[in-house]
C-alpha angles and dihedrals in degrees: 000000000000129000092226130046110277091245089054100046088044094055097043097048085051092050091050092046089049093059089052092049097045088055095050094048100039104014092091092059089084090053102052094152092062116104115261096236089055097051091047090053092045088047090056095046088050091046093051086070091048090053089049092058102031097054096050088044089059098042089050098046096045110106092028086055130026118240085255093052093047088053091047095051088045093055093048091050091047093053091043092053096042088053089059096036091051090051101036105038106020094038094233125155117246107222132192091260085061087054100042094049089047094049088052090052092050092050086055091048089052092050089053092055094049121103106218099154 
């Protein structure tokens, strides 16, 4: 039994896992002088926490969501977290192309969640 509804728990765990994974994959870009082996090992360490959240999220959510829906939710969350990360942490500018591309991905996610028989 969960304290929160399954969809909310699933999405919450996926958001948290994606924050860890984004830092594991891209956080080192601010530390280009660090040796690559150090970066890889640090990334693996951070990714462990991502897996500790992602796996339970998928296990909990499967049944309420299909596997394809879980993957779609994860991808939309991943892109959202990445946009915030690249702007806030890396200082990169968000352009209209980012918005347009994300809107198309969101439209694809919407299609996947429709029950058209």
